[in-house]
Short mmCIF file of C-alpha atoms in Angstrom, two decimals:
data_model
loop_
_atom_site.label_atom_id
_atom_site.label_comp_id
_atom_site.label_asym_id
_atom_site.label_seq_id
_atom_site.Cartn_x
_atom_site.Cartn_y
_atom_site.Cartn_z
CA UNK G 1 35.51 48.10 82.88
CA UNK G 2 34.46 51.72 82.27
CA UNK G 3 30.84 50.64 82.56
CA UNK G 4 31.36 49.97 86.27
CA UNK G 5 31.95 53.56 87.30
CA UNK G 6 29.81 56.59 86.50
CA UNK G 7 26.45 57.41 84.98
CA UNK G 8 26.81 58.40 81.33
CA UNK G 9 23.24 59.46 80.44
CA UNK G 10 21.90 62.89 81.27
CA UNK G 11 22.42 62.77 85.03
CA UNK G 12 19.42 64.81 86.11
CA UNK G 13 17.05 62.78 83.93
CA UNK G 14 18.43 59.45 85.08
CA UNK G 15 18.47 60.42 88.73
CA UNK G 16 14.86 61.61 88.49
CA UNK G 17 13.89 58.44 86.61
CA UNK G 18 15.48 56.32 89.33
CA UNK G 19 13.59 58.21 92.05
CA UNK G 20 10.29 57.62 90.22
CA UNK G 21 10.52 53.95 91.21
CA UNK G 22 10.06 54.77 94.89
CA UNK G 23 7.34 57.26 93.99
CA UNK G 24 5.46 54.35 92.41
CA UNK G 25 6.18 51.98 95.30
CA UNK G 26 4.92 54.52 97.84
CA UNK G 27 1.57 54.80 96.07
CA UNK G 28 0.67 51.42 97.57
CA UNK G 29 2.97 51.41 100.62
CA UNK G 30 1.57 54.67 101.98
CA UNK G 31 -1.99 53.67 101.12
CA UNK G 32 -1.56 50.45 103.10
CA UNK G 33 0.02 52.28 106.04
CA UNK G 34 -2.31 55.27 106.24
CA UNK G 35 -5.71 54.28 104.85
CA UNK G 36 -6.16 50.52 104.45
CA UNK G 37 -7.27 49.75 108.01
CA UNK G 38 -9.62 52.75 107.92
CA UNK G 39 -11.10 51.49 104.62
CA UNK G 40 -11.52 47.96 105.99
CA UNK G 41 -13.26 49.01 109.20
CA UNK G 42 -15.31 52.04 108.13
CA UNK G 43 -16.27 51.14 104.56
CA UNK G 44 -15.85 47.38 104.06
CA UNK G 45 -17.16 46.43 107.51
CA UNK G 46 -14.27 44.15 108.47
CA UNK G 47 -13.14 43.57 112.07
CA UNK G 48 -10.06 45.59 113.05
CA UNK G 49 -8.80 42.75 115.25
CA UNK G 50 -9.14 40.22 112.44
CA UNK G 51 -7.38 42.52 109.99
CA UNK G 52 -4.58 43.21 112.47
CA UNK G 53 -4.06 39.47 112.88
CA UNK G 54 -3.94 38.99 109.11
CA UNK G 55 -1.37 41.77 108.76
CA UNK G 56 0.81 40.34 111.52
CA UNK G 57 0.78 36.81 110.09
CA UNK G 58 1.48 38.18 106.62
CA UNK G 59 4.76 39.72 107.82
CA UNK G 60 6.22 36.23 108.03
CA UNK G 61 5.25 35.36 104.45
CA UNK G 62 6.44 38.78 103.30
CA UNK G 63 9.92 38.27 104.75
CA UNK G 64 10.31 34.88 103.08
CA UNK G 65 9.13 36.22 99.71
CA UNK G 66 11.73 39.00 99.91
CA UNK G 67 14.58 36.48 100.06
CA UNK G 68 13.05 34.38 97.26
CA UNK G 69 12.73 37.46 95.05
CA UNK G 70 16.32 38.41 95.79
CA UNK G 71 17.49 35.05 94.46
CA UNK G 72 15.28 35.46 91.38
CA UNK G 73 16.78 38.89 90.64
CA UNK G 74 20.33 37.51 90.93
CA UNK G 75 19.46 34.75 88.45
CA UNK G 76 17.71 37.03 85.96
CA UNK G 77 19.45 37.37 82.59
CA UNK G 78 17.95 39.70 79.98
CA UNK G 79 18.95 42.42 77.56
CA UNK G 80 17.60 44.94 80.09
CA UNK G 81 19.72 43.60 82.94
CA UNK G 82 18.79 41.90 86.24
CA UNK G 83 16.49 44.37 88.00
CA UNK G 84 14.93 46.61 85.32
CA UNK G 85 12.96 43.80 83.58
CA UNK G 86 10.91 43.33 86.75
CA UNK G 87 9.87 46.98 86.76
CA UNK G 88 8.35 46.48 83.31
CA UNK G 89 6.87 43.06 84.03
CA UNK G 90 5.23 43.96 87.34
CA UNK G 91 3.95 47.52 86.87
CA UNK G 92 0.55 46.45 85.47
CA UNK G 93 0.05 43.67 88.10
CA UNK G 94 1.04 46.30 90.70
CA UNK G 95 -1.78 48.56 89.53
CA UNK G 96 -4.37 45.76 89.38
CA UNK G 97 -3.48 44.33 92.79
CA UNK G 98 -3.77 47.80 94.36
CA UNK G 99 -7.27 48.16 92.91
CA UNK G 100 -8.25 44.71 94.23
CA UNK G 101 -6.98 45.68 97.68
CA UNK G 102 -9.58 48.46 97.87
CA UNK G 103 -12.42 46.44 96.29
CA UNK G 104 -13.70 44.26 99.15
CA UNK G 105 -17.16 42.88 98.22
CA UNK G 106 -19.26 44.53 100.92
CA UNK G 107 -22.28 42.30 100.25
CA UNK G 108 -20.37 39.19 101.32
CA UNK G 109 -20.62 37.66 104.78
CA UNK G 110 -17.87 38.23 107.34
CA UNK G 111 -15.91 35.01 106.75
CA UNK G 112 -15.69 35.33 102.93
CA UNK G 113 -14.67 38.98 103.36
CA UNK G 114 -11.78 37.95 105.61
CA UNK G 115 -10.69 35.34 103.06
CA UNK G 116 -10.75 38.05 100.38
CA UNK G 117 -8.76 40.41 102.60
CA UNK G 118 -6.18 37.71 103.38
CA UNK G 119 -5.71 36.78 99.73
CA UNK G 120 -5.57 40.31 98.33
CA UNK G 121 -3.41 41.67 101.17
CA UNK G 122 -0.84 38.94 100.63
CA UNK G 123 -1.11 39.22 96.87
CA UNK G 124 -0.07 42.86 97.22
CA UNK G 125 2.43 42.83 100.10
CA UNK G 126 3.91 39.33 99.81
CA UNK G 127 3.95 38.87 96.02
CA UNK G 128 3.47 41.95 93.83
CA UNK G 129 5.04 44.67 95.98
CA UNK G 130 8.00 42.41 96.76
CA UNK G 131 8.43 41.51 93.09
CA UNK G 132 8.83 45.17 92.13
CA UNK G 133 10.41 46.69 95.25
CA UNK G 134 13.28 44.21 95.70
CA UNK G 135 14.53 44.69 92.10
CA UNK G 136 14.12 48.45 92.49
CA UNK G 137 16.21 48.41 95.67
CA UNK G 138 18.94 46.46 93.83
CA UNK G 139 18.97 48.91 90.91
CA UNK G 140 21.15 51.52 92.66
CA UNK G 141 24.09 49.12 92.88
CA UNK G 142 23.59 48.04 89.26
CA UNK G 143 23.54 51.56 87.81
CA UNK G 144 26.90 52.80 89.10
CA UNK G 145 29.81 52.01 91.40
CA UNK G 146 30.69 55.65 91.94
CA UNK G 147 30.05 56.27 95.68
CA UNK G 148 29.02 59.89 95.18
CA UNK G 149 26.58 59.01 92.39
CA UNK G 150 25.03 56.33 94.59
CA UNK G 151 24.46 58.91 97.30
CA UNK G 152 22.83 61.33 94.84
CA UNK G 153 20.60 58.52 93.54
CA UNK G 154 19.57 57.79 97.13
CA UNK G 155 18.73 61.47 97.61
CA UNK G 156 16.47 61.41 94.55
CA UNK G 157 14.94 58.16 95.80
CA UNK G 158 14.04 59.76 99.13
CA UNK G 159 12.75 62.95 97.49
CA UNK G 160 10.44 61.09 95.12
CA UNK G 161 9.39 58.62 97.84
CA UNK G 162 8.33 61.57 100.00
CA UNK G 163 6.48 63.03 97.00
CA UNK G 164 4.59 59.74 96.64
CA UNK G 165 3.69 59.76 100.31
CA UNK G 166 2.48 63.37 100.14
CA UNK G 167 0.42 62.56 97.02
CA UNK G 168 -1.44 59.75 98.78
CA UNK G 169 -1.89 61.64 102.05
CA UNK G 170 -3.11 64.79 100.27
CA UNK G 171 -5.41 63.44 97.57
CA UNK G 172 -6.84 60.13 98.77
CA UNK G 173 -9.76 61.39 100.87
CA UNK G 174 -10.64 64.27 98.49
CA UNK G 175 -10.77 61.81 95.58
CA UNK G 176 -12.90 59.39 97.62
CA UNK G 177 -15.33 62.22 98.34
CA UNK G 178 -15.30 63.29 94.68
CA UNK G 179 -16.22 59.78 93.54
CA UNK G 180 -19.13 59.51 96.01
CA UNK G 181 -17.59 58.69 99.42
CA UNK G 182 -18.64 55.03 99.32
CA UNK G 183 -16.92 51.68 98.84
CA UNK G 184 -16.81 51.96 95.05
CA UNK G 185 -15.26 55.42 95.43
CA UNK G 186 -12.18 53.80 96.97
CA UNK G 187 -11.91 51.43 94.01
CA UNK G 188 -12.13 54.33 91.55
CA UNK G 189 -9.59 56.33 93.55
CA UNK G 190 -7.03 53.56 93.32
CA UNK G 191 -7.71 53.11 89.63
CA UNK G 192 -6.40 56.68 89.32
CA UNK G 193 -3.46 56.09 91.65
CA UNK G 194 -2.69 52.79 89.90
CA UNK G 195 -2.30 54.55 86.55
CA UNK G 196 -0.01 57.09 88.22
CA UNK G 197 2.12 54.27 89.65
CA UNK G 198 2.38 52.56 86.24
CA UNK G 199 3.54 55.82 84.67
CA UNK G 200 6.18 56.23 87.40
CA UNK G 201 7.53 52.71 86.90
CA UNK G 202 7.68 53.17 83.13
CA UNK G 203 9.72 56.35 83.61
CA UNK G 204 11.93 54.37 86.02
CA UNK G 205 12.40 51.57 83.47
CA UNK G 206 13.01 53.65 80.35
CA UNK G 207 15.07 56.36 82.08
CA UNK G 208 17.68 54.16 83.76
CA UNK G 209 20.36 51.73 82.65
CA UNK G 210 22.22 48.90 84.37
CA UNK G 211 26.00 49.16 83.89
CA UNK G 212 27.58 47.19 86.72
CA UNK G 213 28.38 43.52 86.26
CA UNK G 214 30.28 41.05 88.41
CA UNK G 215 33.93 40.27 87.74
CA UNK G 216 32.88 36.83 86.48
CA UNK G 217 30.38 38.39 84.06
CA UNK G 218 33.02 40.79 82.76
CA UNK G 219 35.25 37.86 81.85
CA UNK G 220 32.43 35.79 80.35
CA UNK G 221 32.50 33.18 83.14
CA UNK G 222 29.33 34.13 85.00
CA UNK G 223 27.57 31.32 86.84
CA UNK G 224 24.36 31.16 88.82
CA UNK G 225 25.22 31.60 92.48
CA UNK G 226 23.69 28.77 94.57
CA UNK G 227 21.45 29.97 97.38
CA UNK G 228 23.61 28.46 100.13
CA UNK G 229 26.72 30.05 98.67
CA UNK G 230 24.98 33.43 98.53
CA UNK G 231 23.81 33.19 102.15
CA UNK G 232 27.28 32.16 103.37
CA UNK G 233 28.77 35.09 101.47
CA UNK G 234 26.33 37.48 103.18
CA UNK G 235 27.45 36.44 106.64
CA UNK G 236 31.10 36.88 105.68
CA UNK G 237 30.28 40.48 104.74
CA UNK G 238 30.76 42.45 107.97
CA UNK G 239 29.52 45.72 106.48
CA UNK G 240 26.30 44.10 105.23
CA UNK G 241 25.72 42.74 108.76
CA UNK G 242 26.22 46.24 110.19
CA UNK G 243 23.81 47.89 107.73
CA UNK G 244 21.17 45.17 108.07
CA UNK G 245 21.33 45.55 111.84
CA UNK G 246 20.98 49.31 111.44
CA UNK G 247 17.97 48.94 109.15
CA UNK G 248 16.24 46.51 111.53
CA UNK G 249 16.80 48.85 114.47
CA UNK G 250 15.75 51.94 112.52
CA UNK G 251 12.49 50.44 111.29
CA UNK G 252 11.74 49.09 114.77
CA UNK G 253 12.30 52.63 116.04
CA UNK G 254 10.23 54.21 113.24
CA UNK G 255 7.33 51.92 114.11
CA UNK G 256 7.48 52.64 117.86
CA UNK G 257 8.17 56.37 117.52
CA UNK G 258 5.65 56.94 114.71
CA UNK G 259 2.89 55.12 116.55
CA UNK G 260 3.63 57.01 119.77
CA UNK G 261 3.55 60.49 118.18
CA UNK G 262 -0.14 61.12 118.74
CA UNK G 263 0.08 59.88 122.35
CA UNK G 264 3.08 62.16 123.01
CA UNK G 265 1.32 65.19 121.54
CA UNK G 266 -1.95 64.52 123.37
CA UNK G 267 -0.79 63.33 126.78
CA UNK G 268 2.70 64.85 127.19
CA UNK G 269 2.46 68.13 125.27
CA UNK G 270 -1.26 68.53 125.97
CA UNK G 271 -2.51 69.08 122.42
CA UNK G 272 -2.98 66.26 119.90
CA UNK G 273 -3.09 68.81 117.07
CA UNK G 274 0.64 69.34 117.62
CA UNK G 275 1.13 66.10 115.64
CA UNK G 276 0.69 68.20 112.51
CA UNK G 277 3.24 70.74 113.70
CA UNK G 278 5.80 68.10 114.68
CA UNK G 279 5.48 66.00 111.53
CA UNK G 280 4.77 68.82 109.06
CA UNK G 281 7.85 70.91 109.85
CA UNK G 282 9.94 67.75 110.14
CA UNK G 283 8.94 66.57 106.63
CA UNK G 284 9.34 69.97 104.95
CA UNK G 285 12.80 70.48 106.46
CA UNK G 286 13.81 66.93 105.50
CA UNK G 287 12.88 67.56 101.86
CA UNK G 288 14.65 70.93 101.77
CA UNK G 289 17.79 69.54 103.43
CA UNK G 290 18.05 66.74 100.85
CA UNK G 291 19.19 69.28 98.25
CA UNK G 292 22.28 70.10 100.31
CA UNK G 293 23.26 66.64 101.56
CA UNK G 294 25.09 65.71 98.33
CA UNK G 295 27.68 68.43 98.98
CA UNK G 296 28.30 67.09 102.48
CA UNK G 297 28.63 63.53 101.19
CA UNK G 298 31.11 64.62 98.53
CA UNK G 299 33.29 66.35 101.14
CA UNK G 300 32.95 64.11 104.19
CA UNK G 301 31.72 60.71 102.91
CA UNK G 302 28.53 58.76 103.52
CA UNK G 303 29.53 57.27 106.86
CA UNK G 304 30.34 60.64 108.43
CA UNK G 305 27.18 62.30 107.08
CA UNK G 306 25.12 59.37 108.39
CA UNK G 307 26.77 59.72 111.82
CA UNK G 308 26.12 63.48 111.78
CA UNK G 309 22.45 62.71 111.16
CA UNK G 310 22.37 60.42 114.20
CA UNK G 311 23.85 63.14 116.40
CA UNK G 312 21.32 65.70 115.15
CA UNK G 313 18.48 63.24 115.71
CA UNK G 314 19.57 62.75 119.33
CA UNK G 315 19.82 66.51 119.92
CA UNK G 316 16.41 67.08 118.30
CA UNK G 317 14.79 64.42 120.45
CA UNK G 318 16.27 65.83 123.65
CA UNK G 319 15.15 69.36 122.75
CA UNK G 320 11.61 68.09 122.23
CA UNK G 321 11.67 66.06 125.44
CA UNK G 322 12.64 69.10 127.53
CA UNK G 323 10.55 71.62 125.56
CA UNK G 324 7.76 71.69 128.14
CA UNK G 325 5.31 72.15 125.27
CA UNK G 326 6.84 75.46 124.14
CA UNK G 327 6.00 75.89 120.45
CA UNK G 328 9.33 77.57 119.66
CA UNK G 329 11.27 74.59 121.03
CA UNK G 330 8.98 72.10 119.26
CA UNK G 331 9.69 73.88 115.97
CA UNK G 332 13.44 73.93 116.66
CA UNK G 333 13.33 70.23 117.50
CA UNK G 334 11.50 69.39 114.26
CA UNK G 335 13.99 71.40 112.21
CA UNK G 336 16.99 69.66 113.83
CA UNK G 337 15.44 66.21 113.41
CA UNK G 338 14.43 66.99 109.82
CA UNK G 339 18.05 67.74 108.90
CA UNK G 340 19.22 64.67 110.80
CA UNK G 341 16.76 62.40 109.05
CA UNK G 342 17.77 63.85 105.67
CA UNK G 343 21.38 62.87 106.41
CA UNK G 344 20.29 59.31 107.14
CA UNK G 345 17.83 58.99 104.27
CA UNK G 346 20.37 60.28 101.74
CA UNK G 347 23.09 57.83 102.74
CA UNK G 348 21.63 54.64 104.21
CA UNK G 349 20.60 52.86 100.99
CA UNK G 350 23.75 53.99 99.19
CA UNK G 351 25.76 52.42 102.02
CA UNK G 352 23.83 49.16 101.53
CA UNK G 353 24.78 49.25 97.83
CA UNK G 354 28.44 49.72 98.75
CA UNK G 355 28.35 46.52 100.81
CA UNK G 356 27.59 44.60 97.60
CA UNK G 357 30.95 45.60 96.10
CA UNK G 358 32.72 44.79 99.37
CA UNK G 359 31.03 41.38 99.42
CA UNK G 360 32.17 40.63 95.86
CA UNK G 361 35.72 41.69 96.74
CA UNK G 362 35.70 39.68 99.98
CA UNK G 363 34.01 36.47 98.77
CA UNK G 364 34.04 36.54 94.97
CA UNK G 365 30.23 36.41 95.00
CA UNK G 366 28.09 39.33 93.80
CA UNK G 367 24.40 39.15 94.74
CA UNK G 368 22.61 42.50 94.46
CA UNK G 369 19.19 40.90 94.80
CA UNK G 370 19.98 38.74 97.81
CA UNK G 371 21.75 41.57 99.66
CA UNK G 372 18.82 43.95 99.26
CA UNK G 373 16.14 41.33 99.90
CA UNK G 374 17.88 40.13 103.07
CA UNK G 375 18.08 43.76 104.24
CA UNK G 376 14.38 44.12 103.44
CA UNK G 377 13.64 40.98 105.47
CA UNK G 378 15.59 42.48 108.38
CA UNK G 379 13.81 45.81 108.44
CA UNK G 380 10.38 44.22 108.01
CA UNK G 381 11.08 42.04 111.03
CA UNK G 382 12.17 45.18 112.89
CA UNK G 383 8.99 46.95 111.83
CA UNK G 384 6.83 44.04 112.98
CA UNK G 385 8.58 43.83 116.37
CA UNK G 386 8.25 47.60 116.77
CA UNK G 387 4.49 47.49 116.20
CA UNK G 388 4.10 44.83 118.89
CA UNK G 389 6.57 46.58 121.23
CA UNK G 390 4.60 49.84 121.21
CA UNK G 391 1.42 48.14 122.38
CA UNK G 392 3.30 46.07 124.97
CA UNK G 393 5.08 49.07 126.54
CA UNK G 394 1.86 51.10 126.72
CA UNK G 395 0.06 48.13 128.26
CA UNK G 396 2.75 47.58 130.87
CA UNK G 397 2.74 51.31 131.64
CA UNK G 398 -0.99 51.17 132.33
CA UNK G 399 -2.13 53.40 129.50
CA UNK G 400 -5.95 53.74 129.38
CA UNK G 401 -7.29 55.27 126.19
CA UNK G 402 -10.52 56.67 127.64
CA UNK G 403 -8.93 58.08 130.80
CA UNK G 404 -9.23 61.84 131.35
CA UNK G 405 -5.67 61.90 132.68
CA UNK G 406 -2.97 59.24 132.39
CA UNK G 407 -1.01 57.84 135.33
CA UNK G 408 2.65 58.72 135.85
CA UNK G 409 3.70 55.25 134.67
CA UNK G 410 1.59 55.60 131.49
CA UNK G 411 3.19 58.97 130.72
CA UNK G 412 6.62 57.43 131.32
CA UNK G 413 5.81 54.59 128.90
CA UNK G 414 4.84 57.13 126.21
CA UNK G 415 8.16 58.95 126.69
CA UNK G 416 10.02 55.65 126.47
CA UNK G 417 8.36 54.91 123.12
CA UNK G 418 8.58 58.37 121.57
CA UNK G 419 11.91 59.64 122.94
CA UNK G 420 14.13 57.13 124.67
CA UNK G 421 13.88 54.15 122.33
CA UNK G 422 14.84 56.39 119.35
CA UNK G 423 17.70 57.95 121.35
CA UNK G 424 18.94 54.45 122.26
CA UNK G 425 18.78 53.35 118.60
CA UNK G 426 20.69 56.44 117.46
CA UNK G 427 23.38 55.80 120.08
CA UNK G 428 23.70 52.16 118.96
CA UNK G 429 24.00 53.47 115.41
CA UNK G 430 26.91 55.70 116.41
CA UNK G 431 28.65 52.71 117.99
CA UNK G 432 28.14 50.65 114.81
CA UNK G 433 29.50 53.51 112.67
CA UNK G 434 32.67 53.47 114.81
CA UNK G 435 33.50 50.13 113.15
CA UNK G 436 32.30 51.07 109.63
CA UNK G 437 35.33 51.96 107.50
CA UNK G 438 34.07 51.08 104.02
CA UNK G 439 34.10 54.68 102.77
CA UNK G 440 37.89 54.93 103.02
CA UNK G 441 38.40 51.36 101.74
CA UNK G 442 36.01 51.63 98.82
CA UNK G 443 38.26 53.12 96.11
CA UNK G 444 40.88 50.42 96.69
CA UNK G 445 38.22 47.70 96.56
CA UNK G 446 36.86 48.95 93.22
CA UNK G 447 40.38 49.19 91.77
CA UNK G 448 41.11 45.63 92.86
CA UNK G 449 37.86 44.38 91.30
CA UNK G 450 38.82 46.07 88.02
CA UNK G 451 42.23 44.41 88.08
CA UNK G 452 40.66 41.00 88.77
CA UNK G 453 38.33 41.38 85.79
CA UNK G 454 41.20 42.52 83.58
CA UNK G 455 43.34 39.54 84.62
CA UNK G 456 40.45 37.13 83.94
CA UNK G 457 39.94 38.56 80.47
CA UNK G 458 43.65 38.10 79.68
CA UNK G 459 43.68 34.45 80.81
#
């Protein structure tokens, strides 16, 4: 059972290798979030409304494919493990699908273009991205059962994910201009990024190792878990329900808050260029704080560090809300929120991994893939609802984009989206954490799982 505990390879190398997986994933994820709609409308000549409809409909397919991929991961048997084989199998398709995404045939008529967009968008988001991201998300729980190591792996995941985001945001438009600033320039740009993503996934595959197996696998009695059994086991796992609810709420909040940032800067603070100040300082502080979170986790546990992050996020939001546009207070707010978000980013996914061990202890069923894919389904639903909620609240508030000055109700709706919905989510998170006791139960659970495996081997 020693293989169930700690990382045995060079820790820095393996942690970095693990983080490279999210670097690779963010090559496409950030591109789709930040530049795809711009490419479709300004270069490929596709209707923004039509594309928005396609993206909304695709969320449904995407959520279903997550759960299917989770089941596939749980049923995978190979010499490389359950999750790592998919990193190797899908890295080349990941590159090719990303290139196809930014290769809309501009000479085609409108209807064939939309068909192409629908097919390639779903090929990427529903099939290829899911087939590599769900196994990657399950990998943390398969590498180690040591709670501190899981937290450190999550820190490296967030650091490298942020690096991937910064890479895309920094170099996409310069590369497009370098290659000629036309439609083919986008294709060439993502040929470059695709190769970078493949390299990241190969480092992820070769630099990590799966060590954790179920009690049944340890004793040589492993069986394929039926889908219904796996789903029933999920809903008997109270900590998984808590974390999935948290993820859904957080990604709903991220969608509403992120989309409202430019409105808050422009109409509340009076300068839309403050978006760069708010987000830039926030991101830099978040990255810097990540290097210190591991020490807090080791001393206080994941749950307490996560709760501390929620408190800091609330304070940061309130400081910004009552800043009156003062730059000094905006900076202070961004620093506080950056530290708070680092606490959450460093612990959230590690806490999800811990629920897998609790679920095995509680139900006898271990399903890394299904747990992570069901969480993914939850936060994608939250993200989709958040996108719709932002537009609805602004509409109800009477926001008018071309107006020289917004009405009082429109300004109130912006504050609701940017400040008060996040504060409400953070407060709900604190309530949920009041009932989350897995940190203090975890060592006993792991010891009991070891004893069960030992007893099975002796039978």
